[in-house]
XYZ file of C-alpha atoms in Angstrom:
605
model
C 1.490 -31.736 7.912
C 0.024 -28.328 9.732
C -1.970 -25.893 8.628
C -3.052 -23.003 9.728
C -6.230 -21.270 9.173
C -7.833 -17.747 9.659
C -11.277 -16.940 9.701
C -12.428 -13.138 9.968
C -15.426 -12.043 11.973
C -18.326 -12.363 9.604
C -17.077 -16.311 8.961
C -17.536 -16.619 12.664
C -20.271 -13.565 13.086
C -23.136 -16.161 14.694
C -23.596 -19.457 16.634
C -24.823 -21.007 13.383
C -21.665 -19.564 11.412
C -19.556 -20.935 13.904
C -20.533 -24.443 14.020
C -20.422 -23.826 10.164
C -16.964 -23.411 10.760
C -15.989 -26.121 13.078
C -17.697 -28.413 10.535
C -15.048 -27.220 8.103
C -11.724 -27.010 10.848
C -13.460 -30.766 11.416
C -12.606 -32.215 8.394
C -9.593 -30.592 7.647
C -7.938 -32.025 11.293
C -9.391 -35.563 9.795
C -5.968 -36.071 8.397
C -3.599 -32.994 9.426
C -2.921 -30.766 12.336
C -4.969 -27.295 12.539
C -4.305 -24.396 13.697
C -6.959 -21.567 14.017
C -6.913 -17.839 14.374
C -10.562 -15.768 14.655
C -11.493 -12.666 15.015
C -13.972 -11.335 16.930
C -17.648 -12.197 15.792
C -19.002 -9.634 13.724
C -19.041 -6.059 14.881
C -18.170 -7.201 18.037
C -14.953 -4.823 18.373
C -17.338 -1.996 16.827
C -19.812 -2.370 19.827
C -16.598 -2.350 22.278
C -15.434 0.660 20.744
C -18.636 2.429 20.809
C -18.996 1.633 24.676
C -15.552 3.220 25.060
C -16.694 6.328 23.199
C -19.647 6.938 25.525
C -16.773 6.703 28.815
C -14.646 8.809 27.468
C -13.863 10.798 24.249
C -10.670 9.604 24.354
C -9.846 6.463 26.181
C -6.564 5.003 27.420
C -4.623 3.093 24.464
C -3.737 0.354 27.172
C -7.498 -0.073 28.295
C -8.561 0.065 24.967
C -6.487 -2.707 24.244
C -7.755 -4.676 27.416
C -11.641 -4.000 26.419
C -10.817 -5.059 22.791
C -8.730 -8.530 23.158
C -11.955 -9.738 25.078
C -13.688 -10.036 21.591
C -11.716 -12.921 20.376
C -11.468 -14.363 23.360
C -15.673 -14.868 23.414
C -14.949 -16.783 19.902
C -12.109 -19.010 20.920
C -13.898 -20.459 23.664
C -17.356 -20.772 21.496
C -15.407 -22.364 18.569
C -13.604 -24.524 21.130
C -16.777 -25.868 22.506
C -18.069 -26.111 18.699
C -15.342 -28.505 18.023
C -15.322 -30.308 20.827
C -19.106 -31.378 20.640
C -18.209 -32.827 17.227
C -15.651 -34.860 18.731
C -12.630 -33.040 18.221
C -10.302 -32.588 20.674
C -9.750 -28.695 20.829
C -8.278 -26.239 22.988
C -8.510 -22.367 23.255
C -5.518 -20.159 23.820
C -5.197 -15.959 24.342
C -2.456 -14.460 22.475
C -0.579 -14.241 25.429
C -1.154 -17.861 26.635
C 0.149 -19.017 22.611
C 3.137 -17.143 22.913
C 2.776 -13.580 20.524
C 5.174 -11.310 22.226
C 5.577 -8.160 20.917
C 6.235 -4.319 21.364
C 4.998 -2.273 24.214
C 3.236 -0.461 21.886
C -0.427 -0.137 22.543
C -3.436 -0.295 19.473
C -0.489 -0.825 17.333
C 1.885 -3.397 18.129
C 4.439 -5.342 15.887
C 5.324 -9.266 16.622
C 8.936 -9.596 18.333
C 8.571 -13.631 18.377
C 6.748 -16.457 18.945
C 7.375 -18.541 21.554
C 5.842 -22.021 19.990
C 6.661 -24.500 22.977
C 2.962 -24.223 24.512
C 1.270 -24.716 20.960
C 3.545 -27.569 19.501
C 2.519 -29.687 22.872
C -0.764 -29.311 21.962
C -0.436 -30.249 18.008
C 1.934 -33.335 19.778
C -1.234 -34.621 21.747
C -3.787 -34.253 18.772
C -5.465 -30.984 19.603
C -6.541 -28.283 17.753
C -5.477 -25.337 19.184
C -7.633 -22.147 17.957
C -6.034 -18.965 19.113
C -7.347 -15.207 19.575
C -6.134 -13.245 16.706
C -5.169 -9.493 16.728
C -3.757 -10.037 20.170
C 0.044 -10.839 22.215
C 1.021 -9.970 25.122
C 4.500 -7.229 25.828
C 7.954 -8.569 26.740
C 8.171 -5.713 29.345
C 8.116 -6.316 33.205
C 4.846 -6.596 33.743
C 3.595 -8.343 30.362
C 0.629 -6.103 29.516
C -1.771 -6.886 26.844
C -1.476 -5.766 23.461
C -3.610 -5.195 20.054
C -1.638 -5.115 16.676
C -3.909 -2.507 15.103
C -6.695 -3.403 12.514
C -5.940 -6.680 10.061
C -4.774 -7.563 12.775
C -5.841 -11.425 13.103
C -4.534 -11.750 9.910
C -0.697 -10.217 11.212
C -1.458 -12.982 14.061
C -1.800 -16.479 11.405
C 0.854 -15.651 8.879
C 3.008 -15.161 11.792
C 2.137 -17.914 13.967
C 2.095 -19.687 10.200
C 5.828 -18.621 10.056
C 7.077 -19.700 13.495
C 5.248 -23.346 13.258
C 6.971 -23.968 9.780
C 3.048 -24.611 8.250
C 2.867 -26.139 5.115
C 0.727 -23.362 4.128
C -2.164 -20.459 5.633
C -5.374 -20.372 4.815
C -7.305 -17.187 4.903
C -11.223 -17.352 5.346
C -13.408 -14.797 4.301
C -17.053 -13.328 3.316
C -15.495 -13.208 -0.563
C -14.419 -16.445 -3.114
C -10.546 -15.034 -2.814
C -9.008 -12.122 -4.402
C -11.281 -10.375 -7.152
C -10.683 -7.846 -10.097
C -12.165 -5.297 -7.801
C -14.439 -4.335 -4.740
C -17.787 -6.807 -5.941
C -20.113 -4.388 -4.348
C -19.616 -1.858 -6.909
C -18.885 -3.940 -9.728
C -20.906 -7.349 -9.290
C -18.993 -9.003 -12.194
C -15.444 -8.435 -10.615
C -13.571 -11.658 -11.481
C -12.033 -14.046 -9.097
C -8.014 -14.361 -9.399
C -6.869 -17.629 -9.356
C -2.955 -16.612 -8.145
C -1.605 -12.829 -7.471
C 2.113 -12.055 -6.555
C 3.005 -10.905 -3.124
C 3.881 -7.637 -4.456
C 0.499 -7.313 -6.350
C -1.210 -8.136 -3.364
C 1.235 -5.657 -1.392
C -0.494 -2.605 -3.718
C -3.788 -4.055 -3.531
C -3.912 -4.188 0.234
C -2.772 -0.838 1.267
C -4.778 0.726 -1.293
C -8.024 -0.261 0.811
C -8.808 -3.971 -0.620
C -9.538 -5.056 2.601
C -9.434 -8.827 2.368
C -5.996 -9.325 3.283
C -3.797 -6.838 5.823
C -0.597 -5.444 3.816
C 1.564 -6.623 7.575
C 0.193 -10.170 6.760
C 1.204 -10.181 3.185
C 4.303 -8.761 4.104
C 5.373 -11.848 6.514
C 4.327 -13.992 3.819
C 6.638 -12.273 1.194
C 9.321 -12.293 3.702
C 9.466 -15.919 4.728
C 7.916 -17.370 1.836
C 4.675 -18.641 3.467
C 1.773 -19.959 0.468
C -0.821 -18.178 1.613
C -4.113 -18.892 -0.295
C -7.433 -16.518 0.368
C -10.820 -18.484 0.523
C -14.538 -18.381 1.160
C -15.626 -19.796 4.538
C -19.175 -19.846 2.763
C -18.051 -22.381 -0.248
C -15.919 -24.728 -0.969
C -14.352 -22.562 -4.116
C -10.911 -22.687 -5.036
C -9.898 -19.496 -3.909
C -6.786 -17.422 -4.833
C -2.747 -18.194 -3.857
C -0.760 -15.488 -3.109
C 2.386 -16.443 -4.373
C 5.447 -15.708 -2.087
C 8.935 -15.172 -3.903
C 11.526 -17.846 -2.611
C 12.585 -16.337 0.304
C 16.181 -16.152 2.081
C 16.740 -17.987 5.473
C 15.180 -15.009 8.051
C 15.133 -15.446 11.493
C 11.885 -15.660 13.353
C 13.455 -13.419 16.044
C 11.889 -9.524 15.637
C 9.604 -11.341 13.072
C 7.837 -7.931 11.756
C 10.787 -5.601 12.773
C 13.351 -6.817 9.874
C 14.438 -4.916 7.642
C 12.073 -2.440 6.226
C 13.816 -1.882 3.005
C 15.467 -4.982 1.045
C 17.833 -2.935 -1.749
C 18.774 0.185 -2.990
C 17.845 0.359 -6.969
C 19.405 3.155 -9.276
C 19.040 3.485 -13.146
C 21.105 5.807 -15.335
C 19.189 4.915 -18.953
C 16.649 7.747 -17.978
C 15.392 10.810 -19.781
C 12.790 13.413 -18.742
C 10.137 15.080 -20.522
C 7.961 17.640 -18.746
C 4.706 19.359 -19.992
C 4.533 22.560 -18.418
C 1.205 24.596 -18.074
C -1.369 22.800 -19.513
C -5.098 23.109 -19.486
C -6.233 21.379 -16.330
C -9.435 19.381 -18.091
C -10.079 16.166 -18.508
C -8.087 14.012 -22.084
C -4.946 15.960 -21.757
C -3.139 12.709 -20.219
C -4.851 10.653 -22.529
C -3.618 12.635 -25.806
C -0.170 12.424 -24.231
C 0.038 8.942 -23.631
C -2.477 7.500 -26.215
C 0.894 9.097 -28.936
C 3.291 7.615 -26.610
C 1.282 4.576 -26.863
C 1.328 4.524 -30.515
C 5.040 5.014 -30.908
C 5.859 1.983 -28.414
C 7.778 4.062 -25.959
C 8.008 2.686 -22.643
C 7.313 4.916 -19.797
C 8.911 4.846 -16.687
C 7.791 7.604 -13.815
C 4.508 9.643 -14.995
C 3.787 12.349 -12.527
C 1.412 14.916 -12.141
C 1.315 17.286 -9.202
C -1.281 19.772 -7.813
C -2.973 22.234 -10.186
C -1.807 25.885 -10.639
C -4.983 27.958 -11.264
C -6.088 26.340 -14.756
C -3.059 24.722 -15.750
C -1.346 21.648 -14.727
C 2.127 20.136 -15.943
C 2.826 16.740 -16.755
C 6.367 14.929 -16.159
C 7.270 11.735 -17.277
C 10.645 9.867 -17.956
C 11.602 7.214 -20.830
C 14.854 5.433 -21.544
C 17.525 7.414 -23.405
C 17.508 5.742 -26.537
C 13.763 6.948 -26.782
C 13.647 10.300 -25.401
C 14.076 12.703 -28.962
C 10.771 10.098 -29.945
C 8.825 11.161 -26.986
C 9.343 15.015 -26.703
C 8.566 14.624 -30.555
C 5.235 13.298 -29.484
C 4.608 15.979 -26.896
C 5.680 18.461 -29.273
C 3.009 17.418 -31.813
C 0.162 16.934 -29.006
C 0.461 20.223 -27.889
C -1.461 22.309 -30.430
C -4.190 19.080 -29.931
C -4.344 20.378 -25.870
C -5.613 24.057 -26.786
C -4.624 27.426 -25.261
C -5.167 28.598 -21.595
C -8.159 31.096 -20.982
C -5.677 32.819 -19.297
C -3.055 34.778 -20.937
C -1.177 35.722 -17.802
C -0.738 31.932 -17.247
C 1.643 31.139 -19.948
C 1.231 28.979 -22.870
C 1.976 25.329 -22.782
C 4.896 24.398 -23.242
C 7.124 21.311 -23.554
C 10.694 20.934 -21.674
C 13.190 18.102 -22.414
C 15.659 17.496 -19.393
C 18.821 18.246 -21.263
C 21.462 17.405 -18.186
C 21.042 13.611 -17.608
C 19.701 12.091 -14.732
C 18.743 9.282 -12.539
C 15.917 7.034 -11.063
C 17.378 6.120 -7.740
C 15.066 3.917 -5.417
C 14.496 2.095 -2.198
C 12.811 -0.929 -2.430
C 11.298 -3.165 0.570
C 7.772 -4.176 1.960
C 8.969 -3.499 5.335
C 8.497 0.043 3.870
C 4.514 0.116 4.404
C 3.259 1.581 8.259
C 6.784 3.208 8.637
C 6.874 6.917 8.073
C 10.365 7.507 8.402
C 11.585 5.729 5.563
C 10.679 8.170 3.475
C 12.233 10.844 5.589
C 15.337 9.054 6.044
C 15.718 8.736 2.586
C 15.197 12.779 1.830
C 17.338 13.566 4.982
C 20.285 11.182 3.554
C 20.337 12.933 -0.150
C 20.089 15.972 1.648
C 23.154 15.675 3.805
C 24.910 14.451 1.018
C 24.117 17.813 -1.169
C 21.590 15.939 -3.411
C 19.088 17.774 -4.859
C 15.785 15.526 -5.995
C 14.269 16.891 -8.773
C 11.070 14.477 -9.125
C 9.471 12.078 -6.839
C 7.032 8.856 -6.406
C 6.114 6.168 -4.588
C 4.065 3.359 -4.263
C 3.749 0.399 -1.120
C 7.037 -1.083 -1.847
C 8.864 1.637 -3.340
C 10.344 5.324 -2.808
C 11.851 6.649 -6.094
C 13.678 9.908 -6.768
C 15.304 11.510 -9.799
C 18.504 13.145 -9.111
C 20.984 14.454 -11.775
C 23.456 11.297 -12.957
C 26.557 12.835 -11.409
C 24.715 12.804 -8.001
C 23.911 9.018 -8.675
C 26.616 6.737 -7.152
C 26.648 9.519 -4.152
C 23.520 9.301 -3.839
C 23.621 5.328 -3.627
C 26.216 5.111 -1.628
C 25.116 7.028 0.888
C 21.429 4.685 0.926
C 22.909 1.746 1.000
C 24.869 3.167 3.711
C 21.831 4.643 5.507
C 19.708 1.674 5.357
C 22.314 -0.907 5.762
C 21.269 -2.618 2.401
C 23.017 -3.828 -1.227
C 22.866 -2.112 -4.287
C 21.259 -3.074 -7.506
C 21.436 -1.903 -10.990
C 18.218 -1.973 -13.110
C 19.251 -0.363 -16.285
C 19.855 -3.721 -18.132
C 17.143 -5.129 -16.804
C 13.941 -2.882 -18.519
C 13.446 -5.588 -21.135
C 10.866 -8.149 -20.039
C 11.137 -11.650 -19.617
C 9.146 -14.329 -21.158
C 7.027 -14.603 -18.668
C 6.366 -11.311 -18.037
C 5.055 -10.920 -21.972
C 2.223 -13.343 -20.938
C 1.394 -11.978 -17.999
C -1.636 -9.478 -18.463
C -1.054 -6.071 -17.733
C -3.395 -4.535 -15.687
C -5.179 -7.877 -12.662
C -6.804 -5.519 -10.661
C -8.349 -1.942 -9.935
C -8.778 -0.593 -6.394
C -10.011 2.387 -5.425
C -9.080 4.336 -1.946
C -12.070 7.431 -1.089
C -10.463 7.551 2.885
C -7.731 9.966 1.722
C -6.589 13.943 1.872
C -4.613 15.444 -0.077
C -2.090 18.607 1.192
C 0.017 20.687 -0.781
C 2.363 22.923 0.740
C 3.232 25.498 -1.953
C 6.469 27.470 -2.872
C 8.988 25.786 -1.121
C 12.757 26.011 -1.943
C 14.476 23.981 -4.847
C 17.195 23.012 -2.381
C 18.517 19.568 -0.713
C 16.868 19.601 3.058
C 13.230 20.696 2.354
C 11.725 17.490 1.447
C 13.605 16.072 4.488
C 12.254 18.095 6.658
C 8.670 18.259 5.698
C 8.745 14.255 5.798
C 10.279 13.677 9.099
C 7.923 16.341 10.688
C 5.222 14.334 9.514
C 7.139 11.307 10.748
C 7.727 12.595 14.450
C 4.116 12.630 14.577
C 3.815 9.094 13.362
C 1.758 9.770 10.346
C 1.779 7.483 7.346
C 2.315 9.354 3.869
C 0.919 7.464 0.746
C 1.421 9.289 -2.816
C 4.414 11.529 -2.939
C 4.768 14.223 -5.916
C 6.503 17.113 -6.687
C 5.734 19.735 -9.152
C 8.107 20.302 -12.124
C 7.086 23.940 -12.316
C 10.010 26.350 -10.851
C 8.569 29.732 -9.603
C 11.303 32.711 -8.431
C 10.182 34.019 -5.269
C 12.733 36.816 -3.672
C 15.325 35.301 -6.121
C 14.897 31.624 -4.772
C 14.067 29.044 -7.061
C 10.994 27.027 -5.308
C 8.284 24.305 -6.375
C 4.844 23.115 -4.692
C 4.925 19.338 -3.158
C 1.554 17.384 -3.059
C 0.989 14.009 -1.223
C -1.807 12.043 0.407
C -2.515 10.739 3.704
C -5.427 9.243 5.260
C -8.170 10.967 6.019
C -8.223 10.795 9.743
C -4.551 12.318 9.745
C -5.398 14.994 7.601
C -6.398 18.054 9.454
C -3.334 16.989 11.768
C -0.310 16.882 8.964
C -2.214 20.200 7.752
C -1.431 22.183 11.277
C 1.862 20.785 11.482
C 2.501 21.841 7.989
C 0.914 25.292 8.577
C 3.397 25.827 11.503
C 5.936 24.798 9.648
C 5.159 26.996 6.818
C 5.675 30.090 9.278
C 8.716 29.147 10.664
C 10.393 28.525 7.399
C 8.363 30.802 5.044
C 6.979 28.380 2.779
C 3.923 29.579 0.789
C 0.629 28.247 1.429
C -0.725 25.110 2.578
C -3.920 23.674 0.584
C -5.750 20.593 2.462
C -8.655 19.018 0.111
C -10.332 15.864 1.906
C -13.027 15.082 -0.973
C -10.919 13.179 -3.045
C -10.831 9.875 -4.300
C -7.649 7.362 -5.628
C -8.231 4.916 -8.116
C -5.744 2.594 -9.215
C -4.431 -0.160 -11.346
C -2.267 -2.930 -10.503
C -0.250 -5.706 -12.638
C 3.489 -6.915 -12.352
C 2.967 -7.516 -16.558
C 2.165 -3.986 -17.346
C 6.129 -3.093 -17.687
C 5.734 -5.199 -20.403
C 2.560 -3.066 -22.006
C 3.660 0.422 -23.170
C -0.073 1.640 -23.434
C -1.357 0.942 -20.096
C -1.117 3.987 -18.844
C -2.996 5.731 -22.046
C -5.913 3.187 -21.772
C -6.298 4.229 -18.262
C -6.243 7.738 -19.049
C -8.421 7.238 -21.888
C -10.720 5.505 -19.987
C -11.540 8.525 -17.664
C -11.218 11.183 -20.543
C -14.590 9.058 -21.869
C -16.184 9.238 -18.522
C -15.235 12.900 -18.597
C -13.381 12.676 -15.557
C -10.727 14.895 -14.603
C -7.654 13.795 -12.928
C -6.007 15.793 -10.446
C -3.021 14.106 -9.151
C -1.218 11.033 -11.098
C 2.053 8.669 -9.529
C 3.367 5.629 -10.971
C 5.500 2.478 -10.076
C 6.471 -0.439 -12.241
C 3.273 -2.332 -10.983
C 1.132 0.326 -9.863
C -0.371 3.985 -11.441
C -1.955 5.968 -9.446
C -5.105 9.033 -10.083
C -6.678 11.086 -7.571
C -9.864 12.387 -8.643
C -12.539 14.376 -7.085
C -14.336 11.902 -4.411
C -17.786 12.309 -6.203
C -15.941 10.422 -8.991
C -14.365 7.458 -7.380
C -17.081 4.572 -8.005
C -17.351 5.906 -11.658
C -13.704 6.184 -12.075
C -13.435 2.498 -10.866
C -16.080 0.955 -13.156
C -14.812 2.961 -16.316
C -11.119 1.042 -15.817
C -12.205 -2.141 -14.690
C -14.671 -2.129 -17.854
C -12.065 -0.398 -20.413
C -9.298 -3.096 -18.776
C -11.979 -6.584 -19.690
C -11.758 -7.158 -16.049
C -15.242 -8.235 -15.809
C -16.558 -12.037 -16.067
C -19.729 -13.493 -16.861
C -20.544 -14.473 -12.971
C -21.900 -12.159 -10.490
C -20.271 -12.266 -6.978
C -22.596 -12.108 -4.027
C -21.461 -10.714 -1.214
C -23.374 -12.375 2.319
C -25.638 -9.789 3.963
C -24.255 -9.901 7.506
């Protein structure tokens, strides 16, 4: 029986800590075979970093990677010894020396393979072999040293977890396991005693920072239990439970397949509230009468405002659409007029041609920026027009018109090499799902921008274009939306398109979107970095037609206005201003019962 273990640099951040932990990997290796991957102690890596900084402003990627895999290296050998003077036989290995071989690709690295032979003689003979996380080594000529980005120690034990066939991974950290929410803002965030992988997917890239989204991913893909736990308790923790997985080779471990299926559904209708007051409640109204009439609600989407006024799209199945433009219809007195004359009045607009939800699903999808592209670029040279978009870690999703669906399909599945699947019987929910409670967690995300690039043309191509330019510069794009508001400009139908990155890439995607703008003569490009995303997250809120309204409602009460909203079936969405982020996040938690009747403490460090 082998198991492998992970502990994070605060569980290892002192000499006292980590004899803490060798007292633990101790009496674990009593009666099975350990593995261990560490981090570096502390802010070890922040020190190294800040040394490079005062060299150079910006420092080689492959020295940066040699100064930074000496971190873990100090803590192998001091947990080795820690071990070893309790009478455990223990051995310390690099990355390199354990077998992590991955891509020449410097700071950022994915896992090729392991080669085990090295470690499995060591487990044969008794040891416990405690290995240098974050770190591998290149299958190039001259095998140079390589980092796999940040989380990365994490990427290193699910994998290694993988390859070795463990019985199961153990994640240590500062925290009991998985919680409702961040503890240091709200103290009575509850401790989850099991999350799906996909949960944990949209938890993880949204900033909870206890588990890396590429170490959840290898989990999900090769069905590795993976349970999150304090290193300062003996608590139960939290499992992340895996789906059962199909037989994957461990050759180019993290470079399969980044999406798993190509989903369409045909039982969709749109409704679209055009021009309406941008102030906080309007959403709630909407949904809080959608609520009440039990209609379930697919997509919601809200794009970038337009002086005062916002619009609101959302789709529903067929059989309920008449019921919800009813609703909008009898909301919209309820929203008031705009101070504006010249901007209209509001106004609601049912799609009358049919359409589509067509989507790519996969959690290979997360770190990769030219899925998305690829996608837009494969409607577009197909002649598909997308006329509303979202997306969330796991999934890209576009509305097309329903006689562009099986073209549009076809040419995915064709694209990304991948089956097809139909969800349109499928919206009912299971018996499981009934039980399941909608909403497990809220995160919220305040290291994003958000761009708009304004007045570009209705046509198949643009999309493509403005995601694979972002893509050729290897920038990550989180929340895709697109407005539903058409504008004529020179006799060319056009519409804005908003989306989020992170911070640090913003002012970058902004010049390479103001170029772009020139070239092609889009309208302008807006960049806002003070913004904040809050979210919710529960695989049983397809089963809960009001979540989205108590959200909503939830802010309206905290008189917080929402400037951006995107939706999946486990996931919505909200930007906010940035000043309203920690708010935002306690009014949800608190309107969702999140909170328990135990305070978490967090370990000064």
């Amino acid at each position: 029986m082998l198991i492998v273990q992970k502990y994070g640099g605060t569980s290892v951040g002192s000499v006292e800590r980590i004899k803490a932990v060798a007292q633990r990997i101790a009496k674990t290796a009593s009666d099975r075979s350990v593995v261990v991957v560490v981090s570096a102690m502390g802010k070890t890596t922040d020190g190294l970093v800040k040394l490079a900084k005062e060299i150079s402003s910006n420092p080689c990627r492959r020295e940066m990677d040699m100064l930074l895999s000496t971190g873990e290296q100090v803590t192998i050998a001091l947990l080795s010894m820690a071990l070893q003077e309790l009478g455990v036989s223990a051995i310390s290995l690099t990355g390199a020396q354990v077998g992590i071989v991955t891509e020449a690709e410097h700071s950022r690295a994915r896992i090729l393979h392991i080669q085990t032979e090295r470690i499995e003689e060591h487990i044969q003979m008794g040891e416990v072999v405690v290995v240098a996380g974050f770190q591998g080594i290149s299958q190039t000529r001259y095998q140079e040293i390589t980092t796999l980005g940040r989380g990365g120690s994490d990427t290193s034990a699910v994998a290694l977890a993988a390859a070795l066939q463990a019985e199961r991974c153990e994640i240590y950290t500062d925290v009991p396991g998985i919680l409702t929410t961040d503890p240091r803002i709200v103290p009575e965030a509850q401790l989850m005693s099991d999350i799906t992988c996909d949960e944990m997917l949209e938890l993880a890239s949204l900033g909870a920072k206890v588990l890396h989204p590429r170490a959840v991913e290898i989990a999900r893909n090769y069905g590795m239990p993976l349970v999150v736990l304090s290193s300062w308790s003996d608590a139960p923790g939290t499992r992340v439970v895996s789906p059962i997985p199909q037989h994957r080779a461990l050759q180019d471990l993290e470079l399969t397949k980044s999406v798993d299926a190509v989903e369409y559904d045909i039982n969709q209708g749109g409704v679209s509230l055009l021009r309406v007051p941008d102030r906080p409640g309007v959403a709630a109204k909407l949904f809080s009468g959608i609520a009440v009439q039990n209609i379930d609600v697919d997509l919601i989407i809200q794009s970038i405002h337009e002086s005062n006024t916002n619009d609101i799209a959302f789709t529903v199945g067929k059989d309920t659409l008449k019921q919800a433009a009813a609703v909008a219809d009898a909301i919209l007195p309820a929203l008031g007029k705009n101070s504006d004359p010249s901007l209209g009045e509001p106004e609601v607009r049912t799609e009358e041609r049919p359409i589509a939800k067509v989507s790519l699903v996969g959690a290979g999808m997360i770190g990769r920026p030219r899925v998305a592209a690829k996608m837009f670029e494969t409607l577009a040279a197909v002649g598909v027009n997308i006329l509303m978009i979202s997306t969330s870690e796991v999934k890209v999703s576009c509305v097309v018109d329903a006689e562009d669906c099986e073209k549009a399909v076809s040419s995915l599945c064709q694209a990304f090499d991948v089956d097809v699947a139909d969800i349109s019987t499928n919206s009912t929910a299971s018996e499981s799902e009934e039980v399941t409670p909608p909403v497990r967690a809220v995160a919220l995300d305040m290291k994003q921008a958000r761009l708009a690039v304004r007045q570009i043309p209705d046509t198949p191509g643009v999309a493509a274009k403005i995601f694979g330019l972002l893509a050729q510069n290897n920038i990550s794009v989180d929340m895709i939306i697109q407005s539903q508001r058409c504008h004529s400009v020179n006799g060319v139908l056009t519409r804005d398109l908003a989306f989020t990155v992170s911070q640090p890439e913003g002012e970058t995607a902004y010049q390479i979107l103001v170029n772009a703008a020139l070239e092609f003569g889009w309208g302008e490009v807006v960049l806002e970095s003070a913004i904040s995303k809050v979210s919710v997250v529960g695989s049983g809120m397809i089963a809960h037609p009001g979540v989205a309204a108590q959200m909503f409602e939830a802010l309206a009460a905290s008189q917080i206005n929402i400037l951006m909203i995107a939706t999946s079936e486990i996931k919505i969405s909200c930007v906010v201003e940035e000043e309203d982020g920690v708010k935002a996040l306690q009014a949800i938690h608190k309107a969702f019962g999140l909170s328990g009747n135990e305070v978490v403490k967090v370990p000064a460090y």
